[in-house]
Amino acid sequence: MPWFSGFPNPTAGPQPHTLPATPRPGASFGAMDLATAAQNGVSVSWRPSVEFPGNLYKGEGIVNGTPQQVWDCVKPLAGTLRAQWDENVNSFEIIESLTDTLLFSRTTTPSAVMKLISPRDFVDLVLVRTYEDGTISSNAANVEHPSCPPNPGYVRGFNHPCGCFCEPLPGEPNKTSLVTFFQTDLSGYLPQSVVDSFFPRSMAGFYANLGKAVKKFFG
């Protein structure tokens, strides 16, 4: 299967409309793991990012629902279900569509951690892919876009290569293996301890809320 694998060369110059690689779902962090948190069947692992002075987080869990149902709930596109249930998202906006599966988007997020983290916005190039085995993925990385300069109401954050993969489970047509990758620079003046505690807890909550959303929207 032609997964995105590995990371882009951090010393290479940017290429126009080129999406950096997202780690493949089956990639093991191996000996580079700094920590792993497990809760309710969801595991979250992290290690230092090669993209910025922060961490790369990997989430893994099984969600009750078909890959298409799970994808309909998680896809980061305007007018979809994601903003209705994800407590870490206020809105998605499509800035420009290059093709049916490649687009520029803006995401806004609410304040968090008792408002220690103020509202953020993120501008990304997003690629959606569907594979022969039924896997559906989104892959994204931060970009600048002339139609979306920084907004004074938000701190501009930066998503380094990230994504999610909704994979079928063999013999379990109504269950999906969801693998997520995040390496987000929240920017601003935040204590590192706040950032380090926010992401693992937020990702575990994401899986729990997603399971409830799939049940609500698809029964």
PDB file of C-alpha atoms in Angstrom:
ATOM      1  CA  MET A   1       0.000   0.000   0.000  1.00  0.00           C
ATOM      2  CA  PRO A   2       1.491   3.386  -0.963  1.00  0.00           C
ATOM      3  CA  TRP A   3       1.539   4.999   2.491  1.00  0.00           C
ATOM      4  CA  PHE A   4       3.216   8.303   3.102  1.00  0.00           C
ATOM      5  CA  SER A   5       6.340   7.212   4.931  1.00  0.00           C
ATOM      6  CA  GLY A   6       9.080   8.920   6.854  1.00  0.00           C
ATOM      7  CA  PHE A   7       9.634  12.655   7.204  1.00  0.00           C
ATOM      8  CA  PRO A   8      10.692  15.343   4.751  1.00  0.00           C
ATOM      9  CA  ASN A   9      14.267  16.537   4.766  1.00  0.00           C
ATOM     10  CA  PRO A  10      14.228  19.420   7.293  1.00  0.00           C
ATOM     11  CA  THR A  11      17.048  21.173   5.419  1.00  0.00           C
ATOM     12  CA  ALA A  12      15.272  21.140   2.061  1.00  0.00           C
ATOM     13  CA  GLY A  13      13.705  24.342   0.825  1.00  0.00           C
ATOM     14  CA  PRO A  14       9.920  24.574   0.516  1.00  0.00           C
ATOM     15  CA  GLN A  15       8.290  23.457  -2.700  1.00  0.00           C
ATOM     16  CA  PRO A  16       5.117  25.143  -3.971  1.00  0.00           C
ATOM     17  CA  HIS A  17       1.975  23.121  -3.199  1.00  0.00           C
ATOM     18  CA  THR A  18       4.071  20.198  -1.958  1.00  0.00           C
ATOM     19  CA  LEU A  19       2.716  18.316   1.040  1.00  0.00           C
ATOM     20  CA  PRO A  20       5.383  17.003   3.434  1.00  0.00           C
ATOM     21  CA  ALA A  21       5.170  13.337   4.307  1.00  0.00           C
ATOM     22  CA  THR A  22       3.100  12.039   7.200  1.00  0.00           C
ATOM     23  CA  PRO A  23       4.423   9.032   9.159  1.00  0.00           C
ATOM     24  CA  ARG A  24       2.827   5.809   7.957  1.00  0.00           C
ATOM     25  CA  PRO A  25       0.206   4.349  10.343  1.00  0.00           C
ATOM     26  CA  GLY A  26       2.148   1.191  11.114  1.00  0.00           C
ATOM     27  CA  ALA A  27       5.348   3.025  11.952  1.00  0.00           C
ATOM     28  CA  SER A  28       6.743   2.142  15.371  1.00  0.00           C
ATOM     29  CA  PHE A  29       8.397   4.834  17.414  1.00  0.00           C
ATOM     30  CA  GLY A  30      10.514   2.055  18.943  1.00  0.00           C
ATOM     31  CA  ALA A  31      13.397   3.042  21.169  1.00  0.00           C
ATOM     32  CA  MET A  32      12.723   6.724  20.536  1.00  0.00           C
ATOM     33  CA  ASP A  33       9.514   6.631  22.565  1.00  0.00           C
ATOM     34  CA  LEU A  34       9.673   9.070  25.446  1.00  0.00           C
ATOM     35  CA  ALA A  35       6.341   8.064  26.945  1.00  0.00           C
ATOM     36  CA  THR A  36       3.099   6.273  26.276  1.00  0.00           C
ATOM     37  CA  ALA A  37      -0.274   6.897  27.879  1.00  0.00           C
ATOM     38  CA  ALA A  38      -3.046   4.305  27.611  1.00  0.00           C
ATOM     39  CA  GLN A  39      -6.683   4.817  28.574  1.00  0.00           C
ATOM     40  CA  ASN A  40      -9.858   2.969  27.566  1.00  0.00           C
ATOM     41  CA  GLY A  41      -8.078   1.097  24.790  1.00  0.00           C
ATOM     42  CA  VAL A  42      -6.472   4.231  23.359  1.00  0.00           C
ATOM     43  CA  SER A  43      -2.699   4.646  23.381  1.00  0.00           C
ATOM     44  CA  VAL A  44      -0.865   7.924  22.888  1.00  0.00           C
ATOM     45  CA  SER A  45       2.891   7.899  22.299  1.00  0.00           C
ATOM     46  CA  TRP A  46       5.247  10.782  21.761  1.00  0.00           C
ATOM     47  CA  ARG A  47       8.829  11.579  20.919  1.00  0.00           C
ATOM     48  CA  PRO A  48      10.766  14.742  19.982  1.00  0.00           C
ATOM     49  CA  SER A  49       9.780  16.144  16.605  1.00  0.00           C
ATOM     50  CA  VAL A  50      12.370  16.632  13.888  1.00  0.00           C
ATOM     51  CA  GLU A  51      10.295  19.536  12.537  1.00  0.00           C
ATOM     52  CA  PHE A  52      10.211  21.967  15.494  1.00  0.00           C
ATOM     53  CA  PRO A  53      11.184  22.155  19.213  1.00  0.00           C
ATOM     54  CA  GLY A  54       8.205  20.130  20.366  1.00  0.00           C
ATOM     55  CA  ASN A  55       6.818  16.610  20.213  1.00  0.00           C
ATOM     56  CA  LEU A  56       5.326  14.326  17.593  1.00  0.00           C
ATOM     57  CA  TYR A  57       2.276  12.556  19.044  1.00  0.00           C
ATOM     58  CA  LYS A  58       0.798   9.300  17.765  1.00  0.00           C
ATOM     59  CA  GLY A  59      -2.641   8.085  18.819  1.00  0.00           C
ATOM     60  CA  GLU A  60      -4.016   4.586  18.204  1.00  0.00           C
ATOM     61  CA  GLY A  61      -7.450   3.213  18.988  1.00  0.00           C
ATOM     62  CA  ILE A  62     -10.360   1.133  17.741  1.00  0.00           C
ATOM     63  CA  VAL A  63     -13.611   2.985  17.009  1.00  0.00           C
ATOM     64  CA  ASN A  64     -17.000   1.303  16.653  1.00  0.00           C
ATOM     65  CA  GLY A  65     -18.105   2.250  13.145  1.00  0.00           C
ATOM     66  CA  THR A  66     -17.138   1.610   9.536  1.00  0.00           C
ATOM     67  CA  PRO A  67     -14.150   3.492   8.107  1.00  0.00           C
ATOM     68  CA  GLN A  68     -16.530   5.672   6.081  1.00  0.00           C
ATOM     69  CA  GLN A  69     -18.602   6.534   9.172  1.00  0.00           C
ATOM     70  CA  VAL A  70     -15.502   7.353  11.202  1.00  0.00           C
ATOM     71  CA  TRP A  71     -14.094   9.393   8.336  1.00  0.00           C
ATOM     72  CA  ASP A  72     -17.346  11.345   8.013  1.00  0.00           C
ATOM     73  CA  CYS A  73     -16.906  12.351  11.658  1.00  0.00           C
ATOM     74  CA  VAL A  74     -13.191  13.223  11.586  1.00  0.00           C
ATOM     75  CA  LYS A  75     -12.577  14.772   8.162  1.00  0.00           C
ATOM     76  CA  PRO A  76     -11.243  18.305   8.631  1.00  0.00           C
ATOM     77  CA  LEU A  77     -13.388  20.022   6.012  1.00  0.00           C
ATOM     78  CA  ALA A  78     -15.918  22.835   6.061  1.00  0.00           C
ATOM     79  CA  GLY A  79     -19.546  21.846   6.533  1.00  0.00           C
ATOM     80  CA  THR A  80     -18.753  18.404   7.969  1.00  0.00           C
ATOM     81  CA  LEU A  81     -19.629  16.798  11.307  1.00  0.00           C
ATOM     82  CA  ARG A  82     -16.259  17.420  12.983  1.00  0.00           C
ATOM     83  CA  ALA A  83     -17.036  20.885  14.325  1.00  0.00           C
ATOM     84  CA  GLN A  84     -20.279  19.563  15.866  1.00  0.00           C
ATOM     85  CA  TRP A  85     -18.566  17.221  18.326  1.00  0.00           C
ATOM     86  CA  ASP A  86     -14.828  17.974  18.566  1.00  0.00           C
ATOM     87  CA  GLU A  87     -14.386  20.230  21.600  1.00  0.00           C
ATOM     88  CA  ASN A  88     -11.011  21.389  20.234  1.00  0.00           C
ATOM     89  CA  VAL A  89     -12.454  22.782  16.982  1.00  0.00           C
ATOM     90  CA  ASN A  90     -14.590  25.856  16.407  1.00  0.00           C
ATOM     91  CA  SER A  91     -14.695  25.880  12.614  1.00  0.00           C
ATOM     92  CA  PHE A  92     -13.167  24.760   9.328  1.00  0.00           C
ATOM     93  CA  GLU A  93     -12.956  27.004   6.285  1.00  0.00           C
ATOM     94  CA  ILE A  94     -11.854  26.084   2.780  1.00  0.00           C
ATOM     95  CA  ILE A  95      -9.656  28.919   1.531  1.00  0.00           C
ATOM     96  CA  GLU A  96      -8.939  27.463  -1.886  1.00  0.00           C
ATOM     97  CA  SER A  97      -9.526  24.097  -3.560  1.00  0.00           C
ATOM     98  CA  LEU A  98      -6.782  22.945  -5.908  1.00  0.00           C
ATOM     99  CA  THR A  99      -8.475  19.616  -6.727  1.00  0.00           C
ATOM    100  CA  ASP A 100     -11.248  17.522  -5.199  1.00  0.00           C
ATOM    101  CA  THR A 101      -8.748  16.092  -2.728  1.00  0.00           C
ATOM    102  CA  LEU A 102      -6.146  18.851  -2.291  1.00  0.00           C
ATOM    103  CA  LEU A 103      -7.033  22.169  -0.677  1.00  0.00           C
ATOM    104  CA  PHE A 104      -6.004  25.024   1.568  1.00  0.00           C
ATOM    105  CA  SER A 105      -7.967  25.232   4.796  1.00  0.00           C
ATOM    106  CA  ARG A 106      -8.197  27.366   7.922  1.00  0.00           C
ATOM    107  CA  THR A 107      -9.095  25.822  11.270  1.00  0.00           C
ATOM    108  CA  THR A 108     -10.012  27.788  14.378  1.00  0.00           C
ATOM    109  CA  THR A 109      -9.827  26.379  17.894  1.00  0.00           C
ATOM    110  CA  PRO A 110     -11.285  27.621  21.191  1.00  0.00           C
ATOM    111  CA  SER A 111      -9.404  28.496  24.341  1.00  0.00           C
ATOM    112  CA  ALA A 112      -8.329  25.540  26.475  1.00  0.00           C
ATOM    113  CA  VAL A 113      -6.846  24.578  29.839  1.00  0.00           C
ATOM    114  CA  MET A 114      -8.872  27.153  31.767  1.00  0.00           C
ATOM    115  CA  LYS A 115      -8.017  29.738  29.065  1.00  0.00           C
ATOM    116  CA  LEU A 116      -4.270  29.337  29.574  1.00  0.00           C
ATOM    117  CA  ILE A 117      -4.285  28.475  25.859  1.00  0.00           C
ATOM    118  CA  SER A 118      -6.067  31.249  23.974  1.00  0.00           C
ATOM    119  CA  PRO A 119      -7.957  30.704  20.667  1.00  0.00           C
ATOM    120  CA  ARG A 120      -5.723  29.600  17.782  1.00  0.00           C
ATOM    121  CA  ASP A 121      -6.056  29.412  14.036  1.00  0.00           C
ATOM    122  CA  PHE A 122      -4.149  27.201  11.603  1.00  0.00           C
ATOM    123  CA  VAL A 123      -3.720  27.442   7.828  1.00  0.00           C
ATOM    124  CA  ASP A 124      -2.845  24.140   6.175  1.00  0.00           C
ATOM    125  CA  LEU A 125      -2.489  22.379   2.871  1.00  0.00           C
ATOM    126  CA  VAL A 126      -4.665  19.249   3.204  1.00  0.00           C
ATOM    127  CA  LEU A 127      -4.561  16.120   1.068  1.00  0.00           C
ATOM    128  CA  VAL A 128      -7.294  13.452   1.276  1.00  0.00           C
ATOM    129  CA  ARG A 129      -6.520   9.951   0.013  1.00  0.00           C
ATOM    130  CA  THR A 130      -8.547   6.754  -0.387  1.00  0.00           C
ATOM    131  CA  TYR A 131      -6.830   3.384  -0.754  1.00  0.00           C
ATOM    132  CA  GLU A 132      -7.875   0.138  -2.380  1.00  0.00           C
ATOM    133  CA  ASP A 133      -8.382  -1.623   0.949  1.00  0.00           C
ATOM    134  CA  GLY A 134     -10.869   1.037   2.081  1.00  0.00           C
ATOM    135  CA  THR A 135      -8.475   3.101   4.186  1.00  0.00           C
ATOM    136  CA  ILE A 136      -9.145   6.846   4.110  1.00  0.00           C
ATOM    137  CA  SER A 137      -6.567   9.404   5.217  1.00  0.00           C
ATOM    138  CA  SER A 138      -6.041  13.115   5.597  1.00  0.00           C
ATOM    139  CA  ASN A 139      -2.529  14.551   5.527  1.00  0.00           C
ATOM    140  CA  ALA A 140      -1.750  18.171   6.314  1.00  0.00           C
ATOM    141  CA  ALA A 141       1.038  20.687   6.889  1.00  0.00           C
ATOM    142  CA  ASN A 142       1.113  24.410   7.592  1.00  0.00           C
ATOM    143  CA  VAL A 143       1.416  26.914   4.756  1.00  0.00           C
ATOM    144  CA  GLU A 144       1.049  30.633   4.184  1.00  0.00           C
ATOM    145  CA  HIS A 145      -1.805  31.789   1.971  1.00  0.00           C
ATOM    146  CA  PRO A 146      -2.340  35.371   0.734  1.00  0.00           C
ATOM    147  CA  SER A 147      -6.076  35.129   1.385  1.00  0.00           C
ATOM    148  CA  CYS A 148      -5.601  34.272   5.041  1.00  0.00           C
ATOM    149  CA  PRO A 149      -3.191  36.560   6.894  1.00  0.00           C
ATOM    150  CA  PRO A 150      -2.947  36.345  10.698  1.00  0.00           C
ATOM    151  CA  ASN A 151      -6.171  37.362  12.440  1.00  0.00           C
ATOM    152  CA  PRO A 152      -5.867  39.652  15.493  1.00  0.00           C
ATOM    153  CA  GLY A 153      -8.493  37.558  17.283  1.00  0.00           C
ATOM    154  CA  TYR A 154      -6.315  34.427  17.149  1.00  0.00           C
ATOM    155  CA  VAL A 155      -2.768  33.302  17.778  1.00  0.00           C
ATOM    156  CA  ARG A 156      -1.501  31.703  14.566  1.00  0.00           C
ATOM    157  CA  GLY A 157      -0.385  28.135  15.239  1.00  0.00           C
ATOM    158  CA  PHE A 158       1.470  25.793  12.917  1.00  0.00           C
ATOM    159  CA  ASN A 159       0.701  22.163  12.115  1.00  0.00           C
ATOM    160  CA  HIS A 160       3.821  20.331  11.058  1.00  0.00           C
ATOM    161  CA  PRO A 161       3.223  17.159   8.978  1.00  0.00           C
ATOM    162  CA  CYS A 162       0.249  15.465  10.581  1.00  0.00           C
ATOM    163  CA  GLY A 163      -2.754  13.368   9.664  1.00  0.00           C
ATOM    164  CA  CYS A 164      -5.156  10.578  10.453  1.00  0.00           C
ATOM    165  CA  PHE A 165      -5.757   7.153   8.922  1.00  0.00           C
ATOM    166  CA  CYS A 166      -9.101   5.336   9.115  1.00  0.00           C
ATOM    167  CA  GLU A 167      -8.206   1.689   8.480  1.00  0.00           C
ATOM    168  CA  PRO A 168     -10.593  -1.289   8.117  1.00  0.00           C
ATOM    169  CA  LEU A 169     -10.194  -4.093  10.620  1.00  0.00           C
ATOM    170  CA  PRO A 170     -10.037  -7.527   8.922  1.00  0.00           C
ATOM    171  CA  GLY A 171     -13.096  -9.539   9.903  1.00  0.00           C
ATOM    172  CA  GLU A 172     -14.626  -6.563  11.752  1.00  0.00           C
ATOM    173  CA  PRO A 173     -16.547  -4.537   9.134  1.00  0.00           C
ATOM    174  CA  ASN A 174     -18.187  -2.335  11.761  1.00  0.00           C
ATOM    175  CA  LYS A 175     -14.959  -1.344  13.491  1.00  0.00           C
ATOM    176  CA  THR A 176     -12.162   0.981  12.420  1.00  0.00           C
ATOM    177  CA  SER A 177      -8.555   1.325  13.460  1.00  0.00           C
ATOM    178  CA  LEU A 178      -7.879   5.040  13.752  1.00  0.00           C
ATOM    179  CA  VAL A 179      -4.254   6.175  13.774  1.00  0.00           C
ATOM    180  CA  THR A 180      -3.573   9.880  14.314  1.00  0.00           C
ATOM    181  CA  PHE A 181      -0.410  11.980  14.176  1.00  0.00           C
ATOM    182  CA  PHE A 182      -0.055  15.493  15.566  1.00  0.00           C
ATOM    183  CA  GLN A 183       2.960  17.778  15.817  1.00  0.00           C
ATOM    184  CA  THR A 184       1.492  21.174  16.462  1.00  0.00           C
ATOM    185  CA  ASP A 185       3.327  24.352  17.380  1.00  0.00           C
ATOM    186  CA  LEU A 186       0.786  26.361  19.389  1.00  0.00           C
ATOM    187  CA  SER A 187       3.040  29.443  19.307  1.00  0.00           C
ATOM    188  CA  GLY A 188       2.522  32.257  21.787  1.00  0.00           C
ATOM    189  CA  TYR A 189       3.962  32.391  25.282  1.00  0.00           C
ATOM    190  CA  LEU A 190       2.973  29.100  26.876  1.00  0.00           C
ATOM    191  CA  PRO A 191       4.739  27.208  29.672  1.00  0.00           C
ATOM    192  CA  GLN A 192       6.107  23.994  28.184  1.00  0.00           C
ATOM    193  CA  SER A 193       4.495  22.032  31.003  1.00  0.00           C
ATOM    194  CA  VAL A 194       1.068  23.237  29.834  1.00  0.00           C
ATOM    195  CA  VAL A 195       1.741  22.126  26.258  1.00  0.00           C
ATOM    196  CA  ASP A 196       3.193  18.764  27.322  1.00  0.00           C
ATOM    197  CA  SER A 197       0.167  17.927  29.465  1.00  0.00           C
ATOM    198  CA  PHE A 198      -2.450  19.244  27.027  1.00  0.00           C
ATOM    199  CA  PHE A 199      -1.802  17.075  23.970  1.00  0.00           C
ATOM    200  CA  PRO A 200      -1.906  13.530  25.439  1.00  0.00           C
ATOM    201  CA  ARG A 201      -5.030  14.339  27.447  1.00  0.00           C
ATOM    202  CA  SER A 202      -6.636  16.079  24.477  1.00  0.00           C
ATOM    203  CA  MET A 203      -5.929  13.159  22.130  1.00  0.00           C
ATOM    204  CA  ALA A 204      -7.364  10.593  24.549  1.00  0.00           C
ATOM    205  CA  GLY A 205     -10.473  12.766  24.855  1.00  0.00           C
ATOM    206  CA  PHE A 206     -10.663  13.022  21.071  1.00  0.00           C
ATOM    207  CA  TYR A 207     -11.061   9.250  20.727  1.00  0.00           C
ATOM    208  CA  ALA A 208     -13.675   9.064  23.486  1.00  0.00           C
ATOM    209  CA  ASN A 209     -15.733  11.890  21.994  1.00  0.00           C
ATOM    210  CA  LEU A 210     -15.364  10.457  18.489  1.00  0.00           C
ATOM    211  CA  GLY A 211     -16.849   7.137  19.608  1.00  0.00           C
ATOM    212  CA  LYS A 212     -19.854   8.973  21.026  1.00  0.00           C
ATOM    213  CA  ALA A 213     -20.196  11.037  17.830  1.00  0.00           C
ATOM    214  CA  VAL A 214     -20.213   7.985  15.542  1.00  0.00           C
ATOM    215  CA  LYS A 215     -22.906   6.401  17.695  1.00  0.00           C
ATOM    216  CA  LYS A 216     -24.959   9.623  17.704  1.00  0.00           C
ATOM    217  CA  PHE A 217     -24.801  10.281  13.962  1.00  0.00           C
ATOM    218  CA  PHE A 218     -24.895   6.697  12.654  1.00  0.00           C
ATOM    219  CA  GLY A 219     -26.540   4.686  15.438  1.00  0.00           C
TER     220      GLY A 219
END
